[in-house]
CSV table of C-alpha atoms in Angstrom, one decimal:
chain,number,residue,atom,x,y,z
R,1,MET,CA,-22.5,53.0,-1.4
R,2,SER,CA,-20.3,50.0,-1.2
R,3,GLU,CA,-20.3,48.1,2.0
R,4,ASN,CA,-17.1,47.8,3.9
R,5,VAL,CA,-16.2,44.1,4.6
R,6,PRO,CA,-13.6,43.4,7.2
R,7,THR,CA,-10.6,41.8,5.5
R,8,ASP,CA,-10.1,39.3,8.3
R,9,THR,CA,-13.6,37.7,7.9
R,10,PRO,CA,-12.4,34.8,5.7
R,11,SER,CA,-9.7,33.9,8.3
R,12,ARG,CA,-12.2,33.9,11.1
R,13,VAL,CA,-14.7,31.8,9.1
R,14,GLY,CA,-11.9,29.4,8.2
R,15,ALA,CA,-10.7,29.1,11.8
R,16,ASN,CA,-14.3,28.6,13.1
R,17,ALA,CA,-14.9,25.9,10.4
R,18,SER,CA,-11.7,24.1,11.3
R,19,SER,CA,-12.6,24.3,15.0
R,20,ASP,CA,-16.1,22.9,14.4
R,21,ALA,CA,-14.6,20.1,12.3
R,22,ILE,CA,-12.1,19.2,15.0
R,23,GLU,CA,-14.9,19.2,17.6
R,24,ALA,CA,-17.0,16.9,15.4
R,25,ALA,CA,-14.1,14.5,14.9
R,26,ALA,CA,-13.4,14.5,18.6
R,27,PHE,CA,-17.0,13.8,19.4
R,28,LEU,CA,-16.9,10.7,17.2
R,29,ALA,CA,-13.5,9.5,18.4
R,30,ARG,CA,-14.5,9.7,22.0
R,31,SER,CA,-17.0,6.8,21.7
R,32,GLU,CA,-16.4,3.6,19.8
R,33,HIS,CA,-20.2,2.9,20.2
R,34,ARG,CA,-21.0,6.0,18.1
R,35,VAL,CA,-18.6,4.8,15.4
R,36,ARG,CA,-20.2,1.3,15.6
R,37,VAL,CA,-23.7,2.7,15.1
R,38,LEU,CA,-22.6,4.7,12.1
R,39,GLU,CA,-20.8,1.6,10.7
R,40,LEU,CA,-24.0,-0.5,11.1
R,41,LEU,CA,-26.2,2.2,9.5
R,42,ALA,CA,-23.6,2.6,6.6
R,43,ASP,CA,-24.5,-1.0,5.7
R,44,GLY,CA,-28.2,-0.3,5.6
R,45,ARG,CA,-31.3,0.6,7.6
R,46,HIS,CA,-31.6,-0.8,11.1
R,47,ALA,CA,-34.3,-0.9,13.7
R,48,ARG,CA,-33.5,0.2,17.2
R,49,GLU,CA,-33.6,-3.4,18.4
R,50,GLU,CA,-31.1,-4.5,15.8
R,51,LEU,CA,-28.7,-1.7,16.8
R,52,SER,CA,-29.1,-2.6,20.4
R,53,ALA,CA,-28.2,-6.2,19.7
R,54,GLU,CA,-25.2,-5.3,17.5
R,55,THR,CA,-23.7,-2.8,19.9
R,56,SER,CA,-24.5,-4.4,23.3
R,57,VAL,CA,-25.1,-1.1,25.0
R,58,THR,CA,-27.9,-0.2,27.3
R,59,ARG,CA,-31.1,1.2,26.0
R,60,VAL,CA,-30.4,4.5,27.7
R,61,THR,CA,-26.9,4.7,26.1
R,62,LEU,CA,-28.2,3.8,22.7
R,63,SER,CA,-31.0,6.4,22.9
R,64,ARG,CA,-28.4,9.1,23.8
R,65,ILE,CA,-26.1,8.0,20.9
R,66,LEU,CA,-29.0,8.0,18.4
R,67,GLY,CA,-30.1,11.4,19.7
R,68,ASP,CA,-26.7,12.9,19.4
R,69,LEU,CA,-26.2,11.6,15.9
R,70,THR,CA,-29.6,12.7,14.8
R,71,ASP,CA,-29.0,16.2,16.2
R,72,ARG,CA,-25.8,16.5,14.2
R,73,GLY,CA,-27.7,15.5,11.0
R,74,TRP,CA,-25.7,12.3,10.6
R,75,VAL,CA,-28.6,9.9,11.2
R,76,GLU,CA,-32.3,10.1,10.4
R,77,ARG,CA,-35.3,8.3,12.1
R,78,ASP,CA,-38.3,7.2,10.1
R,79,HIS,CA,-41.2,8.2,12.4
R,80,ALA,CA,-43.5,5.8,10.5
R,81,ASP,CA,-41.7,2.6,11.7
R,82,GLY,CA,-39.0,3.9,14.0
R,83,GLY,CA,-36.1,2.6,11.8
R,84,TYR,CA,-32.8,4.5,11.5
R,85,THR,CA,-30.8,5.4,8.4
R,86,ILE,CA,-27.6,7.2,7.8
R,87,THR,CA,-27.6,10.5,6.0
R,88,ASN,CA,-25.3,11.4,3.1
R,89,THR,CA,-23.3,13.6,5.5
R,90,GLY,CA,-23.1,10.9,8.0
R,91,ARG,CA,-21.9,8.4,5.4
R,92,ASP,CA,-19.2,10.8,4.2
R,93,ILE,CA,-18.0,11.4,7.8
R,94,TYR,CA,-18.0,7.7,8.6
R,95,ASP,CA,-16.1,6.8,5.4
R,96,GLN,CA,-13.5,9.5,6.1
R,97,PHE,CA,-13.2,8.6,9.8
R,98,ASP,CA,-12.8,4.9,8.9
R,99,ARG,CA,-10.1,5.8,6.4
R,100,LEU,CA,-8.3,7.7,9.1
R,101,LEU,CA,-8.5,4.8,11.5
R,102,GLU,CA,-7.1,2.4,9.0
R,103,THR,CA,-4.3,4.7,8.1
R,104,ILE,CA,-3.4,5.1,11.8
R,105,ALA,CA,-3.5,1.4,12.2
R,106,VAL,CA,-1.1,0.8,9.4
R,107,GLY,CA,1.4,3.3,10.9
R,108,GLN,CA,1.0,1.7,14.4
R,109,ARG,CA,1.5,-1.8,13.1
R,110,TYR,CA,4.9,-1.2,11.4
R,111,PRO,CA,6.0,2.3,12.4
R,112,ASP,CA,9.7,1.9,11.4
R,113,ILE,CA,8.8,0.3,8.1
R,114,ILE,CA,6.2,2.8,7.1
R,115,ASP,CA,8.5,5.7,8.0
R,116,ALA,CA,11.2,4.1,5.7
R,117,LEU,CA,8.8,3.4,2.8
R,118,PRO,CA,8.6,6.1,0.0
R,119,THR,CA,4.8,6.6,0.7
R,120,ALA,CA,4.8,9.8,-1.5
R,121,TRP,CA,5.9,7.6,-4.4
R,122,PHE,CA,3.0,5.2,-4.0
R,123,ASP,CA,-0.1,5.9,-6.2
R,124,PHE,CA,-2.4,4.1,-3.8
R,125,ASP,CA,-3.9,4.9,-0.4
R,126,LEU,CA,-1.6,3.9,2.5
R,127,ARG,CA,-4.4,2.0,4.2
R,128,ARG,CA,-4.2,-0.5,1.3
R,129,LEU,CA,-1.3,-1.9,3.3
R,130,ALA,CA,-3.5,-2.6,6.3
R,131,ASP,CA,-3.5,-6.4,5.6
R,132,ALA,CA,0.2,-6.5,4.5
R,133,ASP,CA,2.5,-8.5,6.6
R,134,LEU,CA,6.2,-8.0,7.5
R,135,VAL,CA,7.9,-11.2,6.4
R,136,ALA,CA,10.6,-12.9,8.5
R,137,ALA,CA,10.1,-10.2,11.2
R,138,ASP,CA,11.5,-12.3,14.0
R,139,SER,CA,14.5,-13.7,12.2
R,140,ALA,CA,18.0,-12.9,13.2
R,141,ASP,CA,19.1,-13.4,9.6
R,142,PRO,CA,19.3,-10.0,7.9
R,143,LEU,CA,18.6,-11.7,4.5
R,144,ALA,CA,15.6,-13.7,5.8
R,145,GLY,CA,13.2,-11.3,4.2
R,146,MET,CA,14.9,-11.5,0.8
R,147,ARG,CA,15.0,-15.3,1.1
R,148,VAL,CA,11.2,-15.2,1.4
R,149,VAL,CA,10.9,-13.0,-1.7
R,150,THR,CA,13.3,-15.2,-3.6
R,151,ASP,CA,11.3,-18.3,-2.7
R,152,ALA,CA,8.0,-16.7,-3.8
R,153,LEU,CA,9.6,-15.6,-7.1
R,154,SER,CA,10.9,-19.2,-7.6
R,155,ARG,CA,7.4,-20.6,-7.1
R,156,ALA,CA,5.5,-18.0,-9.3
R,157,SER,CA,4.6,-18.5,-12.9
R,158,THR,CA,5.1,-14.9,-13.8
R,159,VAL,CA,7.7,-12.5,-12.2
R,160,ARG,CA,8.0,-8.8,-12.8
R,161,ALA,CA,10.3,-6.5,-10.8
R,162,VAL,CA,11.8,-3.0,-10.6
R,163,VAL,CA,14.9,-2.9,-8.5
R,164,GLY,CA,16.8,-0.1,-6.9
R,165,SER,CA,18.8,-2.0,-4.3
R,166,PHE,CA,20.6,-5.0,-5.9
R,167,ALA,CA,20.3,-8.4,-4.2
R,168,THR,CA,22.1,-11.4,-5.6
R,169,LEU,CA,19.8,-14.1,-4.2
R,170,PRO,CA,17.0,-13.8,-6.8
R,171,MET,CA,19.5,-13.9,-9.7
R,172,TYR,CA,21.3,-16.9,-8.3
R,173,ASP,CA,18.0,-18.7,-7.6
R,174,LEU,CA,16.7,-18.0,-11.2
R,175,SER,CA,19.9,-19.5,-12.5
R,176,GLU,CA,19.3,-22.7,-10.5
R,177,ASP,CA,15.7,-22.8,-11.6
R,178,LEU,CA,16.7,-22.6,-15.2
R,179,SER,CA,19.1,-25.5,-14.7
R,180,ASP,CA,16.2,-27.5,-13.3
R,181,GLY,CA,13.8,-26.4,-16.0
R,182,ASN,CA,11.4,-24.7,-13.6
R,183,ALA,CA,12.1,-21.0,-14.2
R,184,ALA,CA,9.2,-18.5,-14.2
R,185,ASP,CA,8.5,-16.1,-17.0
R,186,GLY,CA,10.4,-13.1,-15.6
R,187,GLU,CA,11.6,-9.6,-16.4
R,188,VAL,CA,13.5,-7.3,-14.2
R,189,VAL,CA,14.2,-3.6,-14.6
R,190,PHE,CA,17.2,-2.2,-12.7
R,191,ASP,CA,17.5,1.5,-11.9
R,192,ARG,CA,20.8,3.3,-12.5
R,193,ASN,CA,22.3,2.2,-9.1
R,194,ALA,CA,21.3,-1.5,-9.5
R,195,THR,CA,22.5,-1.4,-13.1
R,196,ALA,CA,26.0,-0.2,-12.0
R,197,VAL,CA,26.2,-3.2,-9.6
R,198,ALA,CA,25.1,-5.6,-12.3
R,199,LEU,CA,27.7,-4.3,-14.8
R,200,GLU,CA,30.7,-3.8,-12.5
R,201,ASN,CA,30.8,-7.2,-11.0
R,202,PRO,CA,32.3,-9.8,-13.4
R,203,ASP,CA,30.6,-12.7,-11.6
R,204,LEU,CA,27.2,-11.0,-11.9
R,205,VAL,CA,27.8,-10.2,-15.6
R,206,ASP,CA,28.6,-13.9,-16.2
R,207,ARG,CA,25.5,-14.9,-14.2
R,208,TRP,CA,22.9,-12.8,-15.9
R,209,ARG,CA,24.4,-13.4,-19.4
R,210,GLU,CA,24.2,-17.1,-18.7
R,211,ILE,CA,20.5,-16.7,-17.7
R,212,GLU,CA,19.7,-14.8,-20.9
R,213,ALA,CA,21.5,-17.3,-23.0
R,214,ARG,CA,19.3,-20.0,-21.6
R,215,THR,CA,16.1,-18.1,-22.0
R,216,ASP,CA,17.2,-16.9,-25.4
R,217,ARG,CA,15.7,-13.4,-24.7
R,218,PRO,CA,16.4,-10.4,-22.5
R,219,VAL,CA,15.5,-10.8,-18.8
R,220,TYR,CA,17.3,-7.9,-17.3
R,221,TYR,CA,16.8,-4.3,-18.3
R,222,SER,CA,18.2,-0.9,-17.3
R,223,ALA,CA,16.2,2.2,-16.8
R,224,ASP,CA,17.4,5.7,-16.0
R,225,GLY,CA,16.5,7.3,-12.7
R,226,THR,CA,16.3,5.7,-9.3
R,227,ILE,CA,13.8,3.3,-7.6
R,228,PRO,CA,13.3,4.2,-3.9
R,229,CYS,CA,12.3,0.6,-3.0
R,230,ASN,CA,12.3,-2.7,-4.7
R,231,VAL,CA,9.0,-3.8,-6.1
R,232,ASP,CA,8.7,-7.5,-6.9
R,233,ILE,CA,5.5,-9.0,-8.3
R,234,ALA,CA,5.1,-12.8,-8.0
R,235,ASP,CA,1.8,-13.6,-9.8
R,236,ASP,CA,-0.7,-11.6,-7.7
R,237,THR,CA,1.5,-10.9,-4.7
R,238,VAL,CA,3.6,-7.7,-4.3
R,239,PHE,CA,6.7,-7.5,-2.2
R,240,LEU,CA,8.0,-4.0,-1.2
R,241,SER,CA,11.6,-4.3,0.0
R,242,ILE,CA,13.6,-1.6,1.8
R,243,ALA,CA,17.3,-2.0,2.2
R,244,ASP,CA,18.3,-1.4,5.9
R,245,GLY,CA,22.0,-1.6,5.6
R,246,SER,CA,22.7,-5.2,6.3
R,247,GLY,CA,19.6,-6.7,4.7
R,248,PHE,CA,16.0,-5.9,3.7
R,249,ASP,CA,12.7,-5.2,5.4
R,250,VAL,CA,10.0,-6.7,3.3
R,251,LEU,CA,6.2,-6.1,3.2
R,252,ARG,CA,4.1,-8.7,1.4
R,253,CYS,CA,0.7,-7.5,0.1
R,254,THR,CA,-2.0,-8.9,-2.1
R,255,ASP,CA,-4.4,-5.9,-2.1
R,256,PRO,CA,-5.7,-5.5,-5.7
R,257,ALA,CA,-5.0,-1.7,-5.6
R,258,VAL,CA,-1.3,-2.3,-4.7
R,259,VAL,CA,-1.0,-5.1,-7.3
R,260,GLU,CA,-2.4,-2.8,-9.9
R,261,TRP,CA,-0.1,0.0,-8.9
R,262,ALA,CA,3.0,-2.3,-9.0
R,263,THR,CA,2.0,-3.7,-12.4
R,264,ASP,CA,1.5,-0.2,-13.9
R,265,LEU,CA,4.9,0.8,-12.4
R,266,PHE,CA,6.6,-2.1,-14.0
R,267,ARG,CA,5.1,-1.4,-17.4
R,268,GLU,CA,6.1,2.2,-17.2
R,269,LYS,CA,9.7,1.4,-16.3
R,270,ARG,CA,9.9,-1.5,-18.7
R,271,SER,CA,8.8,0.7,-21.6
R,272,ALA,CA,11.5,3.2,-20.9
R,273,ALA,CA,14.3,0.6,-20.3
R,274,VAL,CA,16.9,-1.0,-22.6
R,275,PRO,CA,18.2,-4.6,-22.3
R,276,LEU,CA,21.1,-4.8,-19.8
R,277,GLU,CA,23.3,-6.4,-22.5
R,278,ARG,CA,22.7,-3.5,-24.8
R,279,HIS,CA,23.6,-1.1,-22.0
R,280,ARG,CA,26.8,-3.1,-21.3
R,281,ILE,CA,27.8,-2.9,-25.0
R,282,ASP,CA,27.0,0.8,-25.4
R,283,GLY,CA,28.3,1.9,-22.0
R,284,GLU,CA,31.6,1.7,-20.2
R,285,PRO,CA,33.5,-1.6,-20.1
R,286,THR,CA,32.8,-3.8,-17.2
R,287,ALA,CA,35.5,-4.3,-14.5
């Protein structure tokens, strides 16, 4: 005879598991000393005296912390010498918790900017922006952030960019650098919106055509689709720029994962792009 299994069993199990996980996360979050102990043990085996010195808690508090972590199976004690090590479960929990804290920290540092960034478009963990800085944050000049980007591009030896919101400063600055003989090795891919701006303004057409005449090769390209934020790579520094109506909010980041993502993004867009001059000839006449 087959055994009747209540159809709501998986739901109850899932709810209980979720409740237990939330309780465990809350247990860890309620004490920065618990987090600190796991952090220390994640770096390697520690004696009780070492943990006491690194956490600056009383012996009684440390004993309670170690007891609680051991009861949960996150920490183990070697009874031979009394040293403590983190378990595989404890390490996974600490890593995930640390990741959550870093993500929260990024959001708290620049809440408006993070909300505006196309985070779903990024192929890197948001916490990679933990050490990024908001350039020209205190300036009353709405173009101050773009001026910082332009200056960095001017000083770089290699420049790669994908652009969705057109800004004239980098193009004008490159023209001046070429006149002075100090121009970087650069390539820029415009999305469909930036392409329209670059083709419809006669002054801009004259400007980028003059630049390409001096470099004797294409510098500006056009790709289909749209780019949700400008990505400029000046050597090993990435600038993420969001148009805010009157100017740009700019995050500067040197995290290797972000640099790698930006470089791969440029290669992808560049491989699907055509030179802007070719687009101008094949497309509609400029104004």
